[in-house]
Short mmCIF file of C-alpha atoms in Angstrom, two decimals:
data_model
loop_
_atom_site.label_atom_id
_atom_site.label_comp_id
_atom_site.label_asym_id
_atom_site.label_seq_id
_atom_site.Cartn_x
_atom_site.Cartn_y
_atom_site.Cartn_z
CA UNK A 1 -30.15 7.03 38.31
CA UNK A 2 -26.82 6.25 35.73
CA UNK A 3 -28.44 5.90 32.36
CA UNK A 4 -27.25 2.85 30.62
CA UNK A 5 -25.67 2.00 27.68
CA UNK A 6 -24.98 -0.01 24.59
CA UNK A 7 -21.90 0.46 22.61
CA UNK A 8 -22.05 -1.12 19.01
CA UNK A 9 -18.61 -1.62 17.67
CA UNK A 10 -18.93 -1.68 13.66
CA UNK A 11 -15.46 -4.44 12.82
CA UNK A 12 -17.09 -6.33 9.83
CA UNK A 13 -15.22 -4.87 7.41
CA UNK A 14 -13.51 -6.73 4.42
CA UNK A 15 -10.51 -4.84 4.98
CA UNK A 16 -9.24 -5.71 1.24
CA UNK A 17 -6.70 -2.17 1.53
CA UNK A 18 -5.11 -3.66 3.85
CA UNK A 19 -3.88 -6.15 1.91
CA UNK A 20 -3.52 -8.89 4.66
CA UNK A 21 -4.74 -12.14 5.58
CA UNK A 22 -6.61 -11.00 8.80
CA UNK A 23 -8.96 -8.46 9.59
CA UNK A 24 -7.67 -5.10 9.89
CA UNK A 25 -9.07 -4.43 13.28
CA UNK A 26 -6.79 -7.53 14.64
CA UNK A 27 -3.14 -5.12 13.60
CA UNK A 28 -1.76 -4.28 16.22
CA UNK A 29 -0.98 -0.56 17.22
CA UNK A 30 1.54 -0.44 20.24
CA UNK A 31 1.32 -4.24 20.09
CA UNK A 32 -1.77 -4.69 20.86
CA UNK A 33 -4.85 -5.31 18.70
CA UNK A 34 -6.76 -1.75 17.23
CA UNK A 35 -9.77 -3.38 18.81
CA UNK A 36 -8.86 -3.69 21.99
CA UNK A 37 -7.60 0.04 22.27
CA UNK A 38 -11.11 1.17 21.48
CA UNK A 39 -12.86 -1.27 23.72
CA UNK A 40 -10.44 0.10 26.63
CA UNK A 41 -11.86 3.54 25.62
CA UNK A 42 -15.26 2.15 26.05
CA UNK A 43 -14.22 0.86 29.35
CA UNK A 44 -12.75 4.27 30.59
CA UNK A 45 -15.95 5.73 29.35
CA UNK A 46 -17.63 3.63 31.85
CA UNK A 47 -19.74 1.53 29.19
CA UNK A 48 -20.02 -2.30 30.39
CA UNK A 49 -22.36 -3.59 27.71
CA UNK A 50 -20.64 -3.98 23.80
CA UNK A 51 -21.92 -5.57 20.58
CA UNK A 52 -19.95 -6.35 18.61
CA UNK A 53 -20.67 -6.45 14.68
CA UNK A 54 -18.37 -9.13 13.09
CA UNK A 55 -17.80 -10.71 9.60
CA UNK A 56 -14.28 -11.55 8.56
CA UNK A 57 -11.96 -13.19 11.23
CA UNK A 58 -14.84 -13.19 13.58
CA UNK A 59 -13.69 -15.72 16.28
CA UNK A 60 -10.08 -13.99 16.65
CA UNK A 61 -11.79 -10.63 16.29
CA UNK A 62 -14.14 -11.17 19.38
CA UNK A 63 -11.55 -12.95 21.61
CA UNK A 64 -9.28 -9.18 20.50
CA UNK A 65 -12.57 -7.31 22.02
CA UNK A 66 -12.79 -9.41 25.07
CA UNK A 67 -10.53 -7.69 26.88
CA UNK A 68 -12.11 -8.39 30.65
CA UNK A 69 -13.45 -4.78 31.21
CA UNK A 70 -16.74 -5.01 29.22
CA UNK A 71 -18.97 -7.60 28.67
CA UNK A 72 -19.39 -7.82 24.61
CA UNK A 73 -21.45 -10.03 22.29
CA UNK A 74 -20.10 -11.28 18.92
CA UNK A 75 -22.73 -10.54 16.60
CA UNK A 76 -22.28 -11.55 12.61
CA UNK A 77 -22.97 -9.20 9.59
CA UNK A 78 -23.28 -11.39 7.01
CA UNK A 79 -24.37 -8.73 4.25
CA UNK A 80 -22.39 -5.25 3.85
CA UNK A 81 -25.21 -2.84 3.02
CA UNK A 82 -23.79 0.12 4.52
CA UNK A 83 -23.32 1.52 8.22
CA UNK A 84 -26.87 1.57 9.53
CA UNK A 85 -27.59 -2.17 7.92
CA UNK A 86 -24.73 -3.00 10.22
CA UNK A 87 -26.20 -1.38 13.62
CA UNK A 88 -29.17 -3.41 12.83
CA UNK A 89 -27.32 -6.59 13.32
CA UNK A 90 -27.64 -5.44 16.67
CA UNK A 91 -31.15 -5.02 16.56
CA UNK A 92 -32.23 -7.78 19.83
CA UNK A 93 -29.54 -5.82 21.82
CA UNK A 94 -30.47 -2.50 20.99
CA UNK A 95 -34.18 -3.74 22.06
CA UNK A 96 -33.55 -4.29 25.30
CA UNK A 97 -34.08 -0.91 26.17
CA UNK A 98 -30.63 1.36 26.86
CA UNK A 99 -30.98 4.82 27.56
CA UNK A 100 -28.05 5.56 25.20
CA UNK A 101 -27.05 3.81 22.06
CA UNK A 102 -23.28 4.45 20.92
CA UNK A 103 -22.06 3.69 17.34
CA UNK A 104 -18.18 3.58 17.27
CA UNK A 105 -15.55 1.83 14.75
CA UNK A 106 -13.37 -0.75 15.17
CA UNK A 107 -10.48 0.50 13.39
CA UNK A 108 -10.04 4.05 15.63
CA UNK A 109 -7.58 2.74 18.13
CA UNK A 110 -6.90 6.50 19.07
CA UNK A 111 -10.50 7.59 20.63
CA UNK A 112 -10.20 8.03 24.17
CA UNK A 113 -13.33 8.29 26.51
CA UNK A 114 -13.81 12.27 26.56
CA UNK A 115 -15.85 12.41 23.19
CA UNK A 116 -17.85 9.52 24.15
CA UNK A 117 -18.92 10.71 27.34
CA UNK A 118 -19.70 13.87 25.73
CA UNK A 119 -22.10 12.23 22.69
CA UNK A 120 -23.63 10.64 26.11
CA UNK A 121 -24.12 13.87 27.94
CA UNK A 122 -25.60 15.42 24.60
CA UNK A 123 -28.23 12.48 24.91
CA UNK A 124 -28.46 13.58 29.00
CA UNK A 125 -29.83 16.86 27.77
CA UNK A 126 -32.49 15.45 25.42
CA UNK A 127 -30.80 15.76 22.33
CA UNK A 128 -31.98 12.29 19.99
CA UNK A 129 -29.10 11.88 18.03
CA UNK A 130 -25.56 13.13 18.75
CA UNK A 131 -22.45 13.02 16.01
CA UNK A 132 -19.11 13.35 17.02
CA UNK A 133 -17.37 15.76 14.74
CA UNK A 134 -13.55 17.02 14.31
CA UNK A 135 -11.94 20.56 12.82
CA UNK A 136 -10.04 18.98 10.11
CA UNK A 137 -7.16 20.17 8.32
CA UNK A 138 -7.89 19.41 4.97
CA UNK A 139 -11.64 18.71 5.14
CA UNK A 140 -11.41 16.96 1.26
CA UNK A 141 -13.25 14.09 1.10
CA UNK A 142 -15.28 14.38 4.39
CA UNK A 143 -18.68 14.55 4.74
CA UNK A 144 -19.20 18.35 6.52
CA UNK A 145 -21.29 19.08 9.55
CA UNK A 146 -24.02 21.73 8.27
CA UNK A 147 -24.48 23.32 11.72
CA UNK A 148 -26.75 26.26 12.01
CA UNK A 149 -26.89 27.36 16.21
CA UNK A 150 -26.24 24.75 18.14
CA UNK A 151 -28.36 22.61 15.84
CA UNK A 152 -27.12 20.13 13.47
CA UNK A 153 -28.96 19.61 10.50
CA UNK A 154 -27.20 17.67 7.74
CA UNK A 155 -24.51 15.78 7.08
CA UNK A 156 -23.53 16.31 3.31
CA UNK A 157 -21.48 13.95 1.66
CA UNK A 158 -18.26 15.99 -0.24
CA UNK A 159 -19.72 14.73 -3.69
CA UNK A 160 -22.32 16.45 -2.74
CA UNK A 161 -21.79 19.05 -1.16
CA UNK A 162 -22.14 23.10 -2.59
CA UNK A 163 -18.63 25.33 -3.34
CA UNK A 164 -19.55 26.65 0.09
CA UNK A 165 -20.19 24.00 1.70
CA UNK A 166 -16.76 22.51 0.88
CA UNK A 167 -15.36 25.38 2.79
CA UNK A 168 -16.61 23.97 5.92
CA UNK A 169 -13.77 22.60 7.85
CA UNK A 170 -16.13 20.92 10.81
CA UNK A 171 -16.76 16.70 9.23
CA UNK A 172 -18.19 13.86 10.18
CA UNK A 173 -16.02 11.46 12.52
CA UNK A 174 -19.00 8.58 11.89
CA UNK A 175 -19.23 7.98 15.62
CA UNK A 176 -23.04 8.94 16.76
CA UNK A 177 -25.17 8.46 19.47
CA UNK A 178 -28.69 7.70 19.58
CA UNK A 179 -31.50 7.92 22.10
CA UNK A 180 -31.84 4.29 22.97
CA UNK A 181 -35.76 4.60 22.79
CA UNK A 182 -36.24 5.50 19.95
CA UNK A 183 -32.96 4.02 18.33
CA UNK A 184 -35.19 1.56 16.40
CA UNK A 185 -37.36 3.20 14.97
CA UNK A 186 -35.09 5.62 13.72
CA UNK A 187 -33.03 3.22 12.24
CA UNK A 188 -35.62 1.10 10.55
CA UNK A 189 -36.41 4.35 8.60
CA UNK A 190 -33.18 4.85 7.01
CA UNK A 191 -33.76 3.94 2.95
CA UNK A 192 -30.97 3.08 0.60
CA UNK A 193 -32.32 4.76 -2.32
CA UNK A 194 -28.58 6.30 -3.47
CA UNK A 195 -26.46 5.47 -5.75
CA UNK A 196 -24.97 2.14 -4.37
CA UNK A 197 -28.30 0.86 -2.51
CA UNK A 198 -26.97 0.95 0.63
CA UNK A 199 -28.26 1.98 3.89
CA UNK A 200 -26.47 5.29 5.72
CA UNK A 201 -26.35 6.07 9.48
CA UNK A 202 -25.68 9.64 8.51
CA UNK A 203 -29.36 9.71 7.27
CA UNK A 204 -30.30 9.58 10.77
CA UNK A 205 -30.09 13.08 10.86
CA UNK A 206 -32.29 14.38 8.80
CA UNK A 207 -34.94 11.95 9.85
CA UNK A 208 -34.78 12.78 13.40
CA UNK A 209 -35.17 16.66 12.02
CA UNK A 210 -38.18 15.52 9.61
CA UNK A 211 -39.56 14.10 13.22
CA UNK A 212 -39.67 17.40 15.08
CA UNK A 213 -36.60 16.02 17.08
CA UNK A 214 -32.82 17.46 17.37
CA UNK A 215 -29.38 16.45 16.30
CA UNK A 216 -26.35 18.00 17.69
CA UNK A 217 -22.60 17.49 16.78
CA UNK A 218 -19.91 17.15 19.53
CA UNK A 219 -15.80 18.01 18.48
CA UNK A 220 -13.27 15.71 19.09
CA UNK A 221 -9.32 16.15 18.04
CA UNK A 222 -9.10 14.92 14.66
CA UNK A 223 -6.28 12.61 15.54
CA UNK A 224 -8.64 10.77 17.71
CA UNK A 225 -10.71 10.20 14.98
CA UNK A 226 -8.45 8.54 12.86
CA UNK A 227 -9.28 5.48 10.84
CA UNK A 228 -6.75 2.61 9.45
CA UNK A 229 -7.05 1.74 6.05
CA UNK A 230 -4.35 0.92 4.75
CA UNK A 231 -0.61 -0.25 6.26
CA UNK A 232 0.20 3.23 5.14
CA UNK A 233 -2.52 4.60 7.99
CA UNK A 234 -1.49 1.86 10.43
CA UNK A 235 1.99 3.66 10.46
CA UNK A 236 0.34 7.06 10.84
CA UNK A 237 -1.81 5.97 13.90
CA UNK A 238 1.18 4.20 15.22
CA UNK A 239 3.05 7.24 15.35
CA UNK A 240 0.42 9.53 16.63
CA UNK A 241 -0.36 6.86 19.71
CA UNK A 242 3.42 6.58 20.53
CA UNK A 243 3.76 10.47 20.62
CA UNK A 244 0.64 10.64 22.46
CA UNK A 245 1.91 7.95 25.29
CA UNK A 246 5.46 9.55 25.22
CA UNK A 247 4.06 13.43 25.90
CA UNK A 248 2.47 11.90 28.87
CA UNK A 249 4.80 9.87 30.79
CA UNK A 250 6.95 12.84 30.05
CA UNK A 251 4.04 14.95 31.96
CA UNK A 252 3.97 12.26 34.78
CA UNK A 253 7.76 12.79 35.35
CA UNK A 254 9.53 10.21 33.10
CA UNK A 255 12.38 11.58 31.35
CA UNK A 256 13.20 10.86 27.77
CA UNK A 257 16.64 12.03 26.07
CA UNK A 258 15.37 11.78 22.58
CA UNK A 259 11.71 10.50 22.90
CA UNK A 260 10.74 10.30 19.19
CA UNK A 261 13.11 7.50 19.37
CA UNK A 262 11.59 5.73 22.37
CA UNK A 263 8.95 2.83 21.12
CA UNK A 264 6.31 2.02 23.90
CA UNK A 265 3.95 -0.92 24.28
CA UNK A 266 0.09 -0.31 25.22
CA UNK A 267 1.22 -1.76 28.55
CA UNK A 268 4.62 0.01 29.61
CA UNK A 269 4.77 1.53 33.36
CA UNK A 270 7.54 3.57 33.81
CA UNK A 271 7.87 5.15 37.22
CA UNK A 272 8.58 9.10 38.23
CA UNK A 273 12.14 9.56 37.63
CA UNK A 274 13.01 6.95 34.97
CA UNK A 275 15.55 8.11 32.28
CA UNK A 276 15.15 6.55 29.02
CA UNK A 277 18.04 7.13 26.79
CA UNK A 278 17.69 7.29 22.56
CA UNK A 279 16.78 4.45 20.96
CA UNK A 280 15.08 1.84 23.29
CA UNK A 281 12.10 -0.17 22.25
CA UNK A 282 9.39 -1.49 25.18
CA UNK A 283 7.86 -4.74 24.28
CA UNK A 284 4.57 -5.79 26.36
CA UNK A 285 4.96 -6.15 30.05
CA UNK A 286 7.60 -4.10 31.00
CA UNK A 287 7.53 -2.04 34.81
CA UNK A 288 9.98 0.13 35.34
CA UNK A 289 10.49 1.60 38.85
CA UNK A 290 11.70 4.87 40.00
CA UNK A 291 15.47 5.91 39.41
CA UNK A 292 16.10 3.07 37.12
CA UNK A 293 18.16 4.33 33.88
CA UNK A 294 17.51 2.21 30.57
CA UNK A 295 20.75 3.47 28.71
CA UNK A 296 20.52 3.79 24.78
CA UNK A 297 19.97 0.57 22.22
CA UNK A 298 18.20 -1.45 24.80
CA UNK A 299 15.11 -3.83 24.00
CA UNK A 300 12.92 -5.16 27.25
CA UNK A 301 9.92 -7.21 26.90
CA UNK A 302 8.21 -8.87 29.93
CA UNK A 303 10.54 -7.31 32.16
CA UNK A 304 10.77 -5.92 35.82
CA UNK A 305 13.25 -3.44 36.15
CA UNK A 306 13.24 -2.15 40.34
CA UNK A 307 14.54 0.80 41.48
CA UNK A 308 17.37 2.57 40.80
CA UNK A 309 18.96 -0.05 38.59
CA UNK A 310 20.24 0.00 34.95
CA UNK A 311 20.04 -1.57 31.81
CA UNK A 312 22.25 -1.31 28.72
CA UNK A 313 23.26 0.25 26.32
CA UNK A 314 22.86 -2.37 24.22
CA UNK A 315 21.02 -4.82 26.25
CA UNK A 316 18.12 -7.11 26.19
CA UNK A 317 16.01 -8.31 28.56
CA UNK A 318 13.59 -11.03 27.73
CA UNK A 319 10.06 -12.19 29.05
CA UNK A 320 10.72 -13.17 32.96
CA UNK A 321 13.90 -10.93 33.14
CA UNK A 322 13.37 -9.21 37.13
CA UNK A 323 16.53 -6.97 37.70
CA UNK A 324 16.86 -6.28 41.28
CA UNK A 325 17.09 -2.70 43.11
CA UNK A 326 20.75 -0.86 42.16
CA UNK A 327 21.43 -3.97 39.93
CA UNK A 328 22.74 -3.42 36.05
CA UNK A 329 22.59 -5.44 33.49
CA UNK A 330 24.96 -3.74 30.66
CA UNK A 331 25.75 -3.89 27.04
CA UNK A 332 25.75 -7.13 24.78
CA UNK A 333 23.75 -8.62 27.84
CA UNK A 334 20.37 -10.95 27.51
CA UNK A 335 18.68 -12.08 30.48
CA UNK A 336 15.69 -14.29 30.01
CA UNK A 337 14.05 -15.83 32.87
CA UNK A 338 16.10 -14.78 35.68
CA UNK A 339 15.95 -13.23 39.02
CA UNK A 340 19.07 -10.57 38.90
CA UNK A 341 19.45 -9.21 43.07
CA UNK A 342 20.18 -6.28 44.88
CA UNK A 343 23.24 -4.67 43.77
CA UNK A 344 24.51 -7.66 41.61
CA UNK A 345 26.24 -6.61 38.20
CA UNK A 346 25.84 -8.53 34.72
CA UNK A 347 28.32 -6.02 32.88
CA UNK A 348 29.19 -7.01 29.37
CA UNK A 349 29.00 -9.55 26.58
CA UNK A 350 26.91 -12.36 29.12
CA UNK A 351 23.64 -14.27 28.61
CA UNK A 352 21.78 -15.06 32.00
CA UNK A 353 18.83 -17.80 31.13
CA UNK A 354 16.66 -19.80 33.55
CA UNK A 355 18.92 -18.33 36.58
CA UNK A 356 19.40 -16.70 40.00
CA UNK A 357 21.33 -14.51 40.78
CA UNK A 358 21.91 -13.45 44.47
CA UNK A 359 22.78 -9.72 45.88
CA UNK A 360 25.95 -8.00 45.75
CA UNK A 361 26.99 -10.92 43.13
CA UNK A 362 29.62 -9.91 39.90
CA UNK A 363 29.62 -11.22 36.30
CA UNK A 364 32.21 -11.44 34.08
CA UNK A 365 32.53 -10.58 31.02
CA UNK A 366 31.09 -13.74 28.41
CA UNK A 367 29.71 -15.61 31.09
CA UNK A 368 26.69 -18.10 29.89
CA UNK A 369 24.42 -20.35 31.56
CA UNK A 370 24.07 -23.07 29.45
CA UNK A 371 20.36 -23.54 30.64
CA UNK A 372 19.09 -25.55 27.97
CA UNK A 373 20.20 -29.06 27.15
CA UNK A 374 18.34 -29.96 23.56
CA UNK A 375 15.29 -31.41 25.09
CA UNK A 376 14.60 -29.26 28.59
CA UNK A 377 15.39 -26.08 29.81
CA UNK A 378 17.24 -25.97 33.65
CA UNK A 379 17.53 -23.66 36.67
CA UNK A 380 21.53 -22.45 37.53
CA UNK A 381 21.52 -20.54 40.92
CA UNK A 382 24.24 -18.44 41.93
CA UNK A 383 24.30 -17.32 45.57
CA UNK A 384 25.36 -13.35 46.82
CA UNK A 385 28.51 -11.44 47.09
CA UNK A 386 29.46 -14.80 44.45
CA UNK A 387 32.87 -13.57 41.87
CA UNK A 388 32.22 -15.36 38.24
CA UNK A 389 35.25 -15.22 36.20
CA UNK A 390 34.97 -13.81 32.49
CA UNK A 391 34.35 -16.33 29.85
CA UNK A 392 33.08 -19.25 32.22
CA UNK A 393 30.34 -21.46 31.39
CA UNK A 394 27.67 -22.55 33.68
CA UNK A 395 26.40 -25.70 32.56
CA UNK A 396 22.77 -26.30 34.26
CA UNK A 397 21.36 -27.30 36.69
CA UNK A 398 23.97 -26.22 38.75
CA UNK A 399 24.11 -24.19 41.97
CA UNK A 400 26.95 -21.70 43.49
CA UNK A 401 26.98 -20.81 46.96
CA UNK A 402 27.28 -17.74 48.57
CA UNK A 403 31.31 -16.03 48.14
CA UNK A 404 32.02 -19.07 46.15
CA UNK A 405 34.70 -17.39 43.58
CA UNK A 406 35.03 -18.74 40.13
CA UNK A 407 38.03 -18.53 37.90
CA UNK A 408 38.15 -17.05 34.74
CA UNK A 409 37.17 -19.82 31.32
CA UNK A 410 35.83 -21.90 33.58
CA UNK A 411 33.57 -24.69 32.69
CA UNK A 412 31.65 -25.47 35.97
CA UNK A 413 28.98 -28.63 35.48
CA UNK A 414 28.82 -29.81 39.30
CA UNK A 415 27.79 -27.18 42.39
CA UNK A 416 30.10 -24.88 44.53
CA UNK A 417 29.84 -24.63 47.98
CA UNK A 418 30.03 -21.67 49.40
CA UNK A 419 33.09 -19.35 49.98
CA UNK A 420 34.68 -22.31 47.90
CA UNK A 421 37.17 -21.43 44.79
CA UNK A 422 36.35 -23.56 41.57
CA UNK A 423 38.78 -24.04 38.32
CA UNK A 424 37.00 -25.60 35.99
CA UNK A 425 39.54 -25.66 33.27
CA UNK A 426 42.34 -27.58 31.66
CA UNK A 427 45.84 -27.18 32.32
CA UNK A 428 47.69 -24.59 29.58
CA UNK A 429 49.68 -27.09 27.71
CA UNK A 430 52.81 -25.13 24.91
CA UNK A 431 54.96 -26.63 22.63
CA UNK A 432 57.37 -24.53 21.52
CA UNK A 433 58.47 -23.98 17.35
CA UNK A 434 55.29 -26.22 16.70
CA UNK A 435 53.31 -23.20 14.65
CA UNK A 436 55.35 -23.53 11.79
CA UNK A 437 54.78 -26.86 11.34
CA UNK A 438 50.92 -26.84 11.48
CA UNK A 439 50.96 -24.08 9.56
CA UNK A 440 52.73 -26.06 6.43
CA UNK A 441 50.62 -28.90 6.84
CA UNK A 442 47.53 -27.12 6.61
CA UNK A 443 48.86 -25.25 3.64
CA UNK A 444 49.32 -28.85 2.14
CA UNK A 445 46.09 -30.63 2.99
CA UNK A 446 44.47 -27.25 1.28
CA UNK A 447 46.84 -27.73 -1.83
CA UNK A 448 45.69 -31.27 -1.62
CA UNK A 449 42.10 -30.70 -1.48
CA UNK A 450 42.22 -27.91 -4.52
CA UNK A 451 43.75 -30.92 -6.58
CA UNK A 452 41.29 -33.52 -5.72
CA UNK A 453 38.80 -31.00 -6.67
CA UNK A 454 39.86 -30.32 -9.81
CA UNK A 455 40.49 -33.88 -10.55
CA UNK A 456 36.46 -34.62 -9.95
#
C-alpha cells in the first residue's frame, strides 16, 4: 500500500529583509510566485495533501499555494515562537494519521521532488526522523550535520558548535521528515529553554535519539536548498532557476546562441529545434513549436509561435499573439491579439491588434490597425494572398478580402472585396515657390510670439 502524506509548508514569516509590502513567499521567481514553485515540487513528489502555515498576506499567500495539483489548507500562525511552534499549527492535520510528515519552506522555490522523495524513502525504511542536508561551500553560519555511520545525531547550531565541528562542510537545509505516528509526540516534546525562548525543530533529533529511535540525514544540491531573504537572494535564486531551466531545454534539443541572455518564464515550452537568438525575454504563456527561430531583442508573452516561423529581432508579441506555421513577424513589430496565417509576413515597423490575418498575406512596412476607438476595442480581418501597402492605416472594424491589394498611405475605414484594389488617400496637391513663403511667415509669427512674451 502507498504510504501517505502530509506536507507542512512553513510561509508565516514577517519577511521584514525583504523590505516590501507583501510577503516574501508571494515574489515572484520566473514570474511566478516562490510558493507555487515549491508546491509544484510537492506535486511532482506525488504529495496531494498540504498545510499550509500562514501569517502575513495570508489570503493572497494561500490562493499563490493553490495551484490545482494539491489540495492545501490555509492554516494561521498567529505567534512566531520558532520552527516547531509553527508545525504545531498544524497539529489537527498532522492527527489524522499520515504515514509521513514533511516539513518544507516556503521561500525555497528551487527544491525539486528528488530530496523529498528521498526524506520519504528514509521514513520507508524505518528511520523516525529524516533531515535533508547539503555539502556547502562555505558552511559559515549553518548549523552542521554531526553524522557518525549512517546515523545522525545532532544538529549543532554554528554558535555553538566546536573548532572541529566548524570544519564540517555537511549543514542543515531545515527540511525534515517525520514518522507521521509519532510526529506528535515528538513535537510536543521540543522545549524552548535557549536563549530566545523559542521552540526548534532541529531538537527533534536528539529527542528521537534520547527515545531509542534513529535520525538520518539525506543530501540535496545546495542550490536547491536555497532560501530568499532578501531582494539581494531573490536575484541569486532567479539566476540559478533560469540557468537551471536553460541547461535543460538545451538538453531536450532547444538551441540557445547566447543562453545566459535568454530570460524564461516558469511556463515557457519551446519545442526540439527552436533557435533562440541573444537577448530575448519569455513572459508567461508562451509555446513555441519546432523550427521556429525567435531572432535577437524579441519579447513574447502569451504567445503561440507554430512551426517553422520567425519572430524579430526586435519584436514583440503580446498576450493572444498566434503566428501561423512559416509566418514572421519581424523587427519594430507588436502583435497583440491576432491570428497571423500560414506563410503571411508582418516585416517591419507594423502593429497588428485585435486582427486576422489570412495565409500567404504581406505587410508593409508601418501598417497599423487602428483597433481601438477610445471606448471599445474592434476586430480588422484581412483575407490570404491580401498585398497591404506600407504606411496604410486600417481603421476597425473593417474587413479585406482575399487578393484585395492595398496602396501604399492608405487610410482604409470601409471593407474591400476581394481581388479589389483600394486607394484610400488624397490626391498629391504642389504649389510651386510656396516654401519660401511659409518659411518667412513662420519665422515672423515666432519673432512675434518672443515679443509678446517678453512684453508679459
Amino acid at each position: 500500500m502507498e504510504r501517505t502524506c502530509l506536507a507542512i509548508i512553513l510561509a508565516a514569516g514577517e519577511s521584514t529583509r525583504m523590505k516590501s509590502a507583501m510577503s516574501k513567499v508571494l515574489h515572484p521567481v520566473a514570474g511566478r510566485a516562490m510558493i507555487s514553485h515549491v508546491v509544484d515540487a510537492l506535486a511532482s513528489a506525488s504529495i496531494s495533501d498540504v498545510a499550509l502555515v500562514v501569517g502575513r498576506d495570508a489570503e493572497a499567500v494561500a490562493a499563490a499555494a493553490n495551484t490545482g495539483d494539491v489540495a492545501v489548507t490555509a492554516l494561521l500562525q498567529k505567534e512566531r515562537l520558532g520552527t516547531a511552534h509553527a508545525v504545531l499549527a498544524a497539529r489537527e492535520a498532522i492527527a489524522k494519521g499520515y504515514d509521513d510528515i514533511l516539513v518544507v519552506f516556503g521561500d525555497t522555490p528551487l527544491i525539486t521532488a528528488a530530496p523529498l522523495e528521498a526524506a520519504r524513502d528514509g521514513l520507508a525504511a524505518g528511520n523516525d526522523v529524516v533531515v535533508i542536508g547539503f555539502q556547502a561551500a562555505d558552511p559559515t553560519g549553518y548549523g552542521r550535520l554531526i553524522v557518525e555511520g549512517d546515523a545522525l545525531v545532532a544538529i549543532r547550531e554554528h554558535r555553538d558548535a566546536s573548532e572541529e565541528e566548524r570544519r564540517i562542510t555537511y549543514c542543515n537545509g531545515g527540511l525534515m521528515a517525520i514518522d507521521g505516528r509519532k510526529a506528535l509526540d515528538l513535537l510536543d516534546r521540543v522545549g524552548n529553554t535557549n536563549a530566545k525562548g523559542e521552540y526548534y525543530l532541529t531538537d527533534l533529533v536528539e529527542i528521537v535519539r534520547s527515545l531509542g529511535g534513529r535520525a538520518i540525514a539525506v543530501e540535496a544540491p545546495e542550490e536547491e536548498l536555497t532560501g530568499c531573504n532578501t531582494r539581494a537572494e531573490l536575484a541569486y535564486i532567479e539566476r540559478l532557476w533560469q540557468q537551471r531551466r536553460r541547461h535543460e531545454l538545451m538538453l531536450a534539443g532547444v538551441s540557445m546562441v547566447a543562453p545566459e541572455t535568454v530570460f524564461l518564464s516558469w511556463d515557457t515550452a519551446l519545442a526540439q529545434d527552436v533557435l533562440v537568438e541573444p537577448n530575448v525575454v519569455f513572459g508567461p504563456g508562451v509555446r513555441v513549436e519546432s523550427g521556429a527561430i525567435i531572432h535577437a531583442f524579441s519579447h513574447l508573452e502569451g504567445a503561440h509561435v507554430r512551426a517553422g516561423a520567425a519572430v524579430g529581432p526586435f519584436a514583440r508579441l503580446r498576450t493572444g499573439a498566434d503566428l501561423g506555421a512559416n509566418s514572421k513577424v519581424g523587427n519594430f513589430c507588436e502583435v497583440k491579439k491576432a491570428e497571423i496565417g500560414a506563410g503571411a509576413k508582418v516585416s517591419h515597423l507594423t502593429y497588428i491588434g485585435d486582427a486576422f490575418v489570412g495565409a500567404g498575406t504581406n505587410i508593409g512596412a508601418g501598417t497599423i490597425t487602428c483597433n481601438y476607438d477610445g471606448v471599445d476595442k474592434h476586430v480588422t480581418r484581412i483575407g490570404a494572398n491580401a498585398f497591404i501597402g506600407s504606411n496604410s492605416a486600417l481603421v476597425a472594424p473593417v474587413s479585406i478580402g482575399d487578393g484585395a491589394l492595398i496602396a501604399s498611405g492608405s487610410v482604409i475605414t470601409e471593407d474591400v472585396p476581394a481581388d479589389a484594389v483600394a486607394f484610400g488617400r488624397a490626391r498629391q496637391e504642389v504649389k510651386p515657390g510656396r516654401a519660401p513663403i511659409l518659411r518667412e511667415r513662420y519665422k515672423a509669427e515666432k519673432l512675434a510670439r518672443k515679443i509678446a512674451k517678453a512684453a508679459e
